mmCIF file of C-alpha atoms and ligand atoms in Angstrom:
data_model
loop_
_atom_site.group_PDB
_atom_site.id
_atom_site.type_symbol
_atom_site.label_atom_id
_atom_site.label_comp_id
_atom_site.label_asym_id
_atom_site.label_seq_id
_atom_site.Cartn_x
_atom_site.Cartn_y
_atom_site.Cartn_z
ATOM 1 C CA UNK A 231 121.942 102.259 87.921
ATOM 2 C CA UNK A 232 122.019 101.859 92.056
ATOM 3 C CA UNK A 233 119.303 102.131 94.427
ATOM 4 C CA UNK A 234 119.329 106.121 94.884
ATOM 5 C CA UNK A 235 120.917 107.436 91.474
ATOM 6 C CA UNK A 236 118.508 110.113 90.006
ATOM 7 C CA UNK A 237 117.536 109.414 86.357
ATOM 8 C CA UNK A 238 117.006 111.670 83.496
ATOM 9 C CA UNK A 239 113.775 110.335 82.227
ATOM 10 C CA UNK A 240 113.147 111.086 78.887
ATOM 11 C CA UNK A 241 109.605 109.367 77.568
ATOM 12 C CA UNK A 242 112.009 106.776 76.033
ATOM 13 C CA UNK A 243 113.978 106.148 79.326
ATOM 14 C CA UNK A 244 110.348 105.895 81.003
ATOM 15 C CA UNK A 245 108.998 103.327 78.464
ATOM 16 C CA UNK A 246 112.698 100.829 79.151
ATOM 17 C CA UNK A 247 112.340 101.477 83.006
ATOM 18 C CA UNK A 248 108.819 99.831 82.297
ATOM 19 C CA UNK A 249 109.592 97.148 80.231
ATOM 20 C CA UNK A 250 112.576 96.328 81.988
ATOM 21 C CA UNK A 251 110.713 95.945 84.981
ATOM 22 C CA UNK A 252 107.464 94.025 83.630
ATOM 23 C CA UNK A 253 110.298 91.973 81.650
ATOM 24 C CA UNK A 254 111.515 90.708 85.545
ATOM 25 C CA UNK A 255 107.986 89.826 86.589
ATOM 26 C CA UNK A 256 106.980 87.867 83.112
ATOM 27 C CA UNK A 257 110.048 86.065 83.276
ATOM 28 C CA UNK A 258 109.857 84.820 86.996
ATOM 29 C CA UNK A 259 106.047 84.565 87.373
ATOM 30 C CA UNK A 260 105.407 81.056 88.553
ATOM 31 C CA UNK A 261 108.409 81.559 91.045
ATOM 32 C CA UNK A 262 106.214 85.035 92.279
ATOM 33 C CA UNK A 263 102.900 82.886 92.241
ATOM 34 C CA UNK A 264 104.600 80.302 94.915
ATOM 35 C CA UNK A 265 106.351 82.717 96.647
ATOM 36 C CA UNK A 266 103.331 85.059 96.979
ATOM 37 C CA UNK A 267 100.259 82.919 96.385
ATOM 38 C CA UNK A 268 100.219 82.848 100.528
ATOM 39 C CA UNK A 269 101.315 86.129 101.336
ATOM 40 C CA UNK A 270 98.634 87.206 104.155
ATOM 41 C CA UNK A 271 97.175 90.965 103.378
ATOM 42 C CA UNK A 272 94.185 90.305 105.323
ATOM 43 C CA UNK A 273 94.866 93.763 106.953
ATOM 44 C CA UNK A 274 95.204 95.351 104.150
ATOM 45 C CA UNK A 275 92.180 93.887 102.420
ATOM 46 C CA UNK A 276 90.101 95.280 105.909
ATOM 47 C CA UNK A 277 91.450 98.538 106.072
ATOM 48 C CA UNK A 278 90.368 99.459 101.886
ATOM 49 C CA UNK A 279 86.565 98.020 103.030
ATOM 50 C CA UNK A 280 86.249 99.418 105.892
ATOM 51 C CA UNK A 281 86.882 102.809 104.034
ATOM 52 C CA UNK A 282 83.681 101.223 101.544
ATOM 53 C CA UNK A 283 80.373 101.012 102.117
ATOM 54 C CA UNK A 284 78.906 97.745 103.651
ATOM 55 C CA UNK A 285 75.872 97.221 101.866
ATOM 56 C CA UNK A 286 76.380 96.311 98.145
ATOM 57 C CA UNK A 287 78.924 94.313 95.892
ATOM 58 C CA UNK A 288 81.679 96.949 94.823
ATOM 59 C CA UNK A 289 83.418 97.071 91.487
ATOM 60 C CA UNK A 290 86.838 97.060 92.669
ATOM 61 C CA UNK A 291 89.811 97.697 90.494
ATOM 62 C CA UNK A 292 93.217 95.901 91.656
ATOM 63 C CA UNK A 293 96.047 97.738 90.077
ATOM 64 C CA UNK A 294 99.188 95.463 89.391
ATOM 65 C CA UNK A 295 96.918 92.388 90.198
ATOM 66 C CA UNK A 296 99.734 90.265 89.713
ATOM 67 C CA UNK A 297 98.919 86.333 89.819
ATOM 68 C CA UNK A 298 95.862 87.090 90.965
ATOM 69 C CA UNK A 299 95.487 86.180 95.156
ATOM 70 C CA UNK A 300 93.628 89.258 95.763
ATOM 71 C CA UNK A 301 90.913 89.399 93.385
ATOM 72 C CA UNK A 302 90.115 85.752 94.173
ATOM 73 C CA UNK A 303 89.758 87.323 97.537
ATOM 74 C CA UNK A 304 87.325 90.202 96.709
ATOM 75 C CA UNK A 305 85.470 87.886 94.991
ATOM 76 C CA UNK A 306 84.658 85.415 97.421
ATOM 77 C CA UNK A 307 83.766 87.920 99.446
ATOM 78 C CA UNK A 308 80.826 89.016 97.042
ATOM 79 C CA UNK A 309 82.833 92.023 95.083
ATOM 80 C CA UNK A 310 82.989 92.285 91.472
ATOM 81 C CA UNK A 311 86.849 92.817 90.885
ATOM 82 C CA UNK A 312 88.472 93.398 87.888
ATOM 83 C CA UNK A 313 92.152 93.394 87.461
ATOM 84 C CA UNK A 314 95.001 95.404 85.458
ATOM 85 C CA UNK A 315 98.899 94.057 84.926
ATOM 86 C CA UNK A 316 101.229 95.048 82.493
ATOM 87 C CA UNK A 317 102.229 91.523 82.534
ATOM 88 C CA UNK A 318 100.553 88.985 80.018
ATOM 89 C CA UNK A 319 101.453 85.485 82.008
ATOM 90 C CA UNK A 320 100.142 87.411 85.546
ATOM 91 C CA UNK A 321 96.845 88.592 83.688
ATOM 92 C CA UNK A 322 96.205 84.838 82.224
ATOM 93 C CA UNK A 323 97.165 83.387 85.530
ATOM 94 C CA UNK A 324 95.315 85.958 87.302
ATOM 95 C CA UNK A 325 91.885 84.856 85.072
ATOM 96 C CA UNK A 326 92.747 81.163 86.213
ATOM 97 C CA UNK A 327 93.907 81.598 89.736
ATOM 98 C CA UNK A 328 90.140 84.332 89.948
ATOM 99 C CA UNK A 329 87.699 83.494 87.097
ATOM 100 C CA UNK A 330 88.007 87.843 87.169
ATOM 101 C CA UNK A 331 88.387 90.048 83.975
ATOM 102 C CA UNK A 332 91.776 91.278 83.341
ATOM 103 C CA UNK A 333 92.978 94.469 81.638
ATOM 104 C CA UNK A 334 96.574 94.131 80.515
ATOM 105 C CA UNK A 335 97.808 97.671 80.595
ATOM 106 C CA UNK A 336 100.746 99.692 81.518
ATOM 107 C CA UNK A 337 100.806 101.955 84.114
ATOM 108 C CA UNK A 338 101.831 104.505 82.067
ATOM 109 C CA UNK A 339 99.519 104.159 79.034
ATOM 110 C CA UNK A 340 96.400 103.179 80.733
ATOM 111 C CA UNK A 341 92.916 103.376 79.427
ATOM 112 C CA UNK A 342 90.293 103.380 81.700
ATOM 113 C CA UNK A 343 86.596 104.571 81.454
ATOM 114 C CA UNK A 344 85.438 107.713 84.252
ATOM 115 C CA UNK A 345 84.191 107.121 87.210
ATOM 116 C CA UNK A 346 83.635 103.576 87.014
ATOM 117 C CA UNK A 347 85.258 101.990 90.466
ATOM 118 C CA UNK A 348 84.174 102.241 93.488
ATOM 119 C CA UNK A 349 87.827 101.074 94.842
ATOM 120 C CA UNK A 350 91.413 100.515 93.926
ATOM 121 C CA UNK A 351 93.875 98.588 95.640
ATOM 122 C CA UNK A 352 97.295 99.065 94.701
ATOM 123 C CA UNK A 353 98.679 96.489 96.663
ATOM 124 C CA UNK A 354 102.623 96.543 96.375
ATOM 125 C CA UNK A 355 102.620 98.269 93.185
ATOM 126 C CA UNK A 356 102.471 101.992 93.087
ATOM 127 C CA UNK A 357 106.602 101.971 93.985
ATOM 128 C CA UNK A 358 107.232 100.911 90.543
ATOM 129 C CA UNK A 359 106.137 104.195 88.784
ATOM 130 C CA UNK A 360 108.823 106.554 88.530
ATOM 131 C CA UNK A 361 108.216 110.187 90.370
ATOM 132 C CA UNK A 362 108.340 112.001 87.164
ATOM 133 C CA UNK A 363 105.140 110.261 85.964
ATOM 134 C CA UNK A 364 103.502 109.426 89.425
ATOM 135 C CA UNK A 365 101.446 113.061 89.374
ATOM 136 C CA UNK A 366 99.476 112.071 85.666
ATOM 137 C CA UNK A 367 98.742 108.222 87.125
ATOM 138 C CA UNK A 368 97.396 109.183 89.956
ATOM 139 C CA UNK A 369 95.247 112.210 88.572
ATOM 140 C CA UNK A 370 94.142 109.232 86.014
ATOM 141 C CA UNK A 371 93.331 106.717 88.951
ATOM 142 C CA UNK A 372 91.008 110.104 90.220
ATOM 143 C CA UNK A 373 89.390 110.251 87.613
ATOM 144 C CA UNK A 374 88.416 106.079 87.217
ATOM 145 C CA UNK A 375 87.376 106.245 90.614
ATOM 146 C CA UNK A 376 83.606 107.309 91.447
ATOM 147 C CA UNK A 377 82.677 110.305 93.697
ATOM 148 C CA UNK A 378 84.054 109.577 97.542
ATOM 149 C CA UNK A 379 85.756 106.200 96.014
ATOM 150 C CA UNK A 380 89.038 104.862 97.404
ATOM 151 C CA UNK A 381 92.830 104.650 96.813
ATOM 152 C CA UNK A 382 94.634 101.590 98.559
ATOM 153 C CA UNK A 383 98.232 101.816 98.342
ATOM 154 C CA UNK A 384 100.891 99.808 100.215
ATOM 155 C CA UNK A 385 104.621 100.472 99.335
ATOM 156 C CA UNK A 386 107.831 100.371 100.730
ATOM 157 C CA UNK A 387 108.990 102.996 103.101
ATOM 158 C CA UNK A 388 112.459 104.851 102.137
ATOM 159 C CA UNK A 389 113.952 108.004 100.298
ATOM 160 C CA UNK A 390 115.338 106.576 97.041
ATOM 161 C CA UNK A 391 114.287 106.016 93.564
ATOM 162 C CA UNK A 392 116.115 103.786 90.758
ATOM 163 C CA UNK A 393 116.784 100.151 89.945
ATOM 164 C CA UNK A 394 116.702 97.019 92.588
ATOM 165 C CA UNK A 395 118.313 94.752 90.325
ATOM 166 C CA UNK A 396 116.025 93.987 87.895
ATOM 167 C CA UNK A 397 113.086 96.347 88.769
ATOM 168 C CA UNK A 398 112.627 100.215 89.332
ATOM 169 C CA UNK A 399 111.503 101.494 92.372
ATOM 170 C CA UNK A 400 110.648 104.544 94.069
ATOM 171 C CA UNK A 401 110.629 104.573 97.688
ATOM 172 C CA UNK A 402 108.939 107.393 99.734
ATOM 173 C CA UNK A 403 107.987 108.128 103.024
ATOM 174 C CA UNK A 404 104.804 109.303 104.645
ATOM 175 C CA UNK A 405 104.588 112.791 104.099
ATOM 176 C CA UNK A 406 106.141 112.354 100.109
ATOM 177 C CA UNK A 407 103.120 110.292 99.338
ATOM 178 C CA UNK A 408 100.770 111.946 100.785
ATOM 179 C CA UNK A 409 102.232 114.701 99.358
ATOM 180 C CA UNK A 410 101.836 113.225 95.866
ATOM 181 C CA UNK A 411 98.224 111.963 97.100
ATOM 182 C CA UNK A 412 96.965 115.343 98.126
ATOM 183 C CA UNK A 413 98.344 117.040 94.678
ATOM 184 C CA UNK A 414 96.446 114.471 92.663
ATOM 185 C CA UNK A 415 92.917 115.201 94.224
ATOM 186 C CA UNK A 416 92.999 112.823 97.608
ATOM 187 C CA UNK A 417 92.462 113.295 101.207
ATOM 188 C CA UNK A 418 94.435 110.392 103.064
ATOM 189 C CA UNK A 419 92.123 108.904 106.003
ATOM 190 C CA UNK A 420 94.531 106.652 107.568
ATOM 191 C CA UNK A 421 97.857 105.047 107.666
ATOM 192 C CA UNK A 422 99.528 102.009 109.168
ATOM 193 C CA UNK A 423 103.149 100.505 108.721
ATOM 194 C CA UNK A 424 103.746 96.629 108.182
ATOM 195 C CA UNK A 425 104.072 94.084 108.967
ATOM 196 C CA UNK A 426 101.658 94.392 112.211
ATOM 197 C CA UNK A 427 102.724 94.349 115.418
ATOM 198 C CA UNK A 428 106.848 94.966 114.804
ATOM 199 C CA UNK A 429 108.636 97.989 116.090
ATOM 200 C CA UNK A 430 108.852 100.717 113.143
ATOM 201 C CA UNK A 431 112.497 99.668 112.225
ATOM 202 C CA UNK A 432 111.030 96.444 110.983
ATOM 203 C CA UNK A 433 107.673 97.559 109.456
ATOM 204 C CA UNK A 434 109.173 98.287 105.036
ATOM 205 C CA UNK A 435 105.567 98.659 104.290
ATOM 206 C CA UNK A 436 103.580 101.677 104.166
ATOM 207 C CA UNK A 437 99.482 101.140 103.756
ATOM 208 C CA UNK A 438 97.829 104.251 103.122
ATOM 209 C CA UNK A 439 93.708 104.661 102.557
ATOM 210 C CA UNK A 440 92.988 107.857 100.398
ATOM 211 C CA UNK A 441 89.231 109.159 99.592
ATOM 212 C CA UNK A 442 88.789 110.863 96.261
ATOM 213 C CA UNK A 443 88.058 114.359 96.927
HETATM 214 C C1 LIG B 167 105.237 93.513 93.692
HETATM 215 S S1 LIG B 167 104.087 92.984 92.462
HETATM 216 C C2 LIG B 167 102.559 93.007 93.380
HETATM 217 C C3 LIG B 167 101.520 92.098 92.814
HETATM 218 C C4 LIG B 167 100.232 91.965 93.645
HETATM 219 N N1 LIG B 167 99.542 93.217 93.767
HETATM 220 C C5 LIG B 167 100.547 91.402 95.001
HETATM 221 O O1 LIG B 167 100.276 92.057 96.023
HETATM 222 O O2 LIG B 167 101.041 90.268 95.045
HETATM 223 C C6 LIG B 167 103.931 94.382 91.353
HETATM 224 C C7 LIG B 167 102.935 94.143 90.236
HETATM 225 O O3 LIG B 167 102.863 95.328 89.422
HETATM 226 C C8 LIG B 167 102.978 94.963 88.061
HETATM 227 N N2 LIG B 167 103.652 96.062 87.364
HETATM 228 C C9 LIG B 167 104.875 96.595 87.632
HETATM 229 N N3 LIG B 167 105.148 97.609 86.805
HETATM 230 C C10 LIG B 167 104.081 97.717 85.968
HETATM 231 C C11 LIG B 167 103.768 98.598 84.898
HETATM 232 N N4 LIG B 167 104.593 99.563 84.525
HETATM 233 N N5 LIG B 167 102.586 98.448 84.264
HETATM 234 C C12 LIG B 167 101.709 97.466 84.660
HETATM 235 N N6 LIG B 167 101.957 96.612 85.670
HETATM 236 C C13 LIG B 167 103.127 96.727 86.330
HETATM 237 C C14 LIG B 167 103.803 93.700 88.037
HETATM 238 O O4 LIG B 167 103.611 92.954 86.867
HETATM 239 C C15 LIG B 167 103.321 93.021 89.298
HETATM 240 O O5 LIG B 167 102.185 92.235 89.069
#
């Protein structure tokens, strides 16, 4: 399968693109932990609490925590984070690298109680659910989110959806996620492209901060 070539996802074809991806990141996740473990999403980190309020710790759910960088983050800055990975070795090393809870869930078979965040940042990790399944996630982040709570979500720009070598991706644009955003129950309240300060033919990333609604 290339970059752009449209799958026919039966729930069987959804569950391999899943495993086949997660299979990628448990098999090279000390090489993601070095190559990441300084990655600087300050800005990104600013822009989902500046969209919180200021006075009181906020349960904070990181979706596809990975190795863990950014709930050691939230942490130290007085949050209570907790965070959810589909792989095993990132959730352990994520518990090491944060002293957090982890869930270790798949994105598409997660349980999560109502209303119980405040926050989710879905830093670099949204991309990887397929469009045929994006509408019931995000209806499910809705609802695990507390009244006026927020959606982080930074992915890379483009119009395709299928494998990158070893992991599944699905590329939008602006108006396609917001489109997806809106249709799920969230208003988006701003947007910025990354990395900062590059013209837009060098910014991949696309940082969007949605309010439940
Ligand atoms: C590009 S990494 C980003 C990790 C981290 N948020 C960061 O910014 O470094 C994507 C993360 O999503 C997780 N992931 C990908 N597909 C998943 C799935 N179907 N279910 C659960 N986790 C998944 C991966 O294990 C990985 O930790």
């Amino acid at each position: 399968m290339t970059g752009s070539e449209p799958l026919n996802q039966s729930d069987e074809d959804l569950e391999a693109i899943e495993l086949r991806t997660l299979a990628h990141y448990e098999q090279n996740a000390e090489s993601f932990w070095a190559g990441t473990q300084h990655h600087d999403v300050s800005q990104n980190i600013a822009a989902f609490l500046q969209a919180l309020p200021k006075d009181r710790a906020l349960d904070i759910l990181d979706f596809g925590c990975g190795p863990g960088r950014d709930l050691a983050t939230f942490k130290a800055l007085g949050h209570h984070p907790t965070g959810l990975d589909g792989s095993l070795s990132f959730c352990q090393m994520a518990q090491t690298h944060s002293a957090c809870p982890t869930l270790h869930q798949q994105f598409l078979n997660l349980d999560l109680d109502e209303a119980s965040f405040d926050g989710i940042f879905a830093n670099a990790s949204l991309f990887h659910i397929p469009s045929l399944e994006l509408p019931r996630i995000l209806k499910q982040l809705h609802k695990t989110l507390r009244p006026g709570g927020i959606l982080f979500s930074s992915n890379p720009r483009g119009e395709s959806e299928g494998w990158q070598g070893a992991r599944y991706g699905h590329y939008m644009q602006l108006e396609t996620m917001q489109g997806f955003l809106e249709q799920a129950g969230f208003a988006v309240i701003h947007h910025y492209y990354r990395p900062e300060g590059l013209p837009r033919e060098l910014q991949p990333w696309l940082a969007m901060v949605s309010r439940k609604s």
